């Protein structure tokens, strides 16, 4: 079955971060708001990134093969360059994966609650996305046994999860995915660098697992849009055929190489961020706010009416992620920032208790 034009009824996914149009409607600017809604490293990228950007030639086309960055990723993860595809952020790679793996009418499982682009990518590919939703009563632990029993041809999983921050252990995923070699797993590890210890699926080098990573989050390159996928060479090659030319600009490529080369900066800033996340969640819990235990610096807080609560905080110049779009209308997601900014947030929460 061939694909037609995408349906105009496919809704856009809701995302966090600053929305300039929304702020302007409220008489605010981005400078008036402290953003706790996007899980981007607030300590910024490695200093070597700025130096790399200064050396980019702006009147020259980008390397369409992203050769230097591809080699850097392959070297860092101990894989062949044929197993790596660099993309314009994780979202582009997720779309390429859906368009490559799924045929019209295919069933795809999405382990929810989770990032909205998985469902959108499946619908663009004219596949049938089905959410297998973990329950709040079970602390959002997914039912992995049901996945292996499902007839779905693909599974989309964010690990650690967005928005819950929960991590499924690598051994558990390896066991389930090996039971169905005909089922392709697309594992989004955008938040993997925020974990206390590495738990990536990349090392498995399994024939039915595609891992997608982002440099937006812990590496703080959100403005540049760059990520990469690692998987079987045949799948990577097929995804490359769907990718537009010059998808990743020269500044993003140079910045990514520099960021990946500075592991000391990454670990130092992530350690600080994890401490701040722990301090914030402990303080809120002591103050009576229900907190969901997490494996990441970001975490969920139950506030009642999440949409109204977000609006109240925005009036105080604080932006949080309303989790209603994840199907969690009672929760907001908090991504820690620098200590003084976090103190301001905690004071605002105390005022609203």
XYZ file of N, CA and C in Angstrom, residues 2 26 63 69 72 107 160 179 208-209 228 261 285 300 307 318 328 333 340 352:
60
model
N 0.615 2.176 -0.891
C 1.424 3.389 -0.969
C 0.841 4.474 -0.100
N 0.138 37.676 26.734
C 0.049 37.992 28.164
C 0.839 39.241 28.529
N 28.425 19.775 5.655
C 28.781 18.438 5.210
C 27.510 17.591 5.236
N 31.061 14.309 12.807
C 30.176 14.006 13.929
C 29.810 12.522 13.947
N 32.635 10.717 15.431
C 32.724 10.973 16.869
C 31.723 10.116 17.643
N 0.415 -1.707 12.982
C 0.133 -1.377 14.378
C 1.447 -1.066 15.087
N 15.130 6.993 29.946
C 14.073 7.194 30.917
C 12.904 7.977 30.328
N 12.381 -11.510 22.748
C 11.306 -12.482 22.568
C 10.567 -12.302 21.243
N 16.932 -5.734 16.241
C 15.594 -5.137 16.213
C 15.467 -3.929 17.138
N 16.603 -3.278 17.457
C 16.569 -2.104 18.334
C 17.238 -0.921 17.654
N 21.242 11.901 17.173
C 21.731 10.803 16.346
C 20.984 9.522 16.686
N 32.996 15.798 22.980
C 34.407 15.657 23.351
C 34.678 16.086 24.789
N 8.205 17.875 48.783
C 7.563 16.773 49.499
C 7.397 17.109 50.987
N 7.660 14.963 38.477
C 6.258 15.363 38.439
C 5.770 15.738 39.840
N -3.488 22.926 34.464
C -3.572 24.056 33.523
C -3.720 25.375 34.275
N 7.123 32.348 36.122
C 7.672 30.996 36.218
C 6.897 30.087 35.275
N -2.218 13.652 31.958
C -2.028 13.772 33.410
C -2.461 15.168 33.855
N 5.244 19.074 35.366
C 6.619 18.570 35.353
C 7.572 19.721 35.610
N 19.700 29.600 42.636
C 18.904 30.785 42.979
C 17.558 30.782 42.264
N 1.640 29.278 46.919
C 0.427 28.711 46.317
C -0.107 27.500 47.076
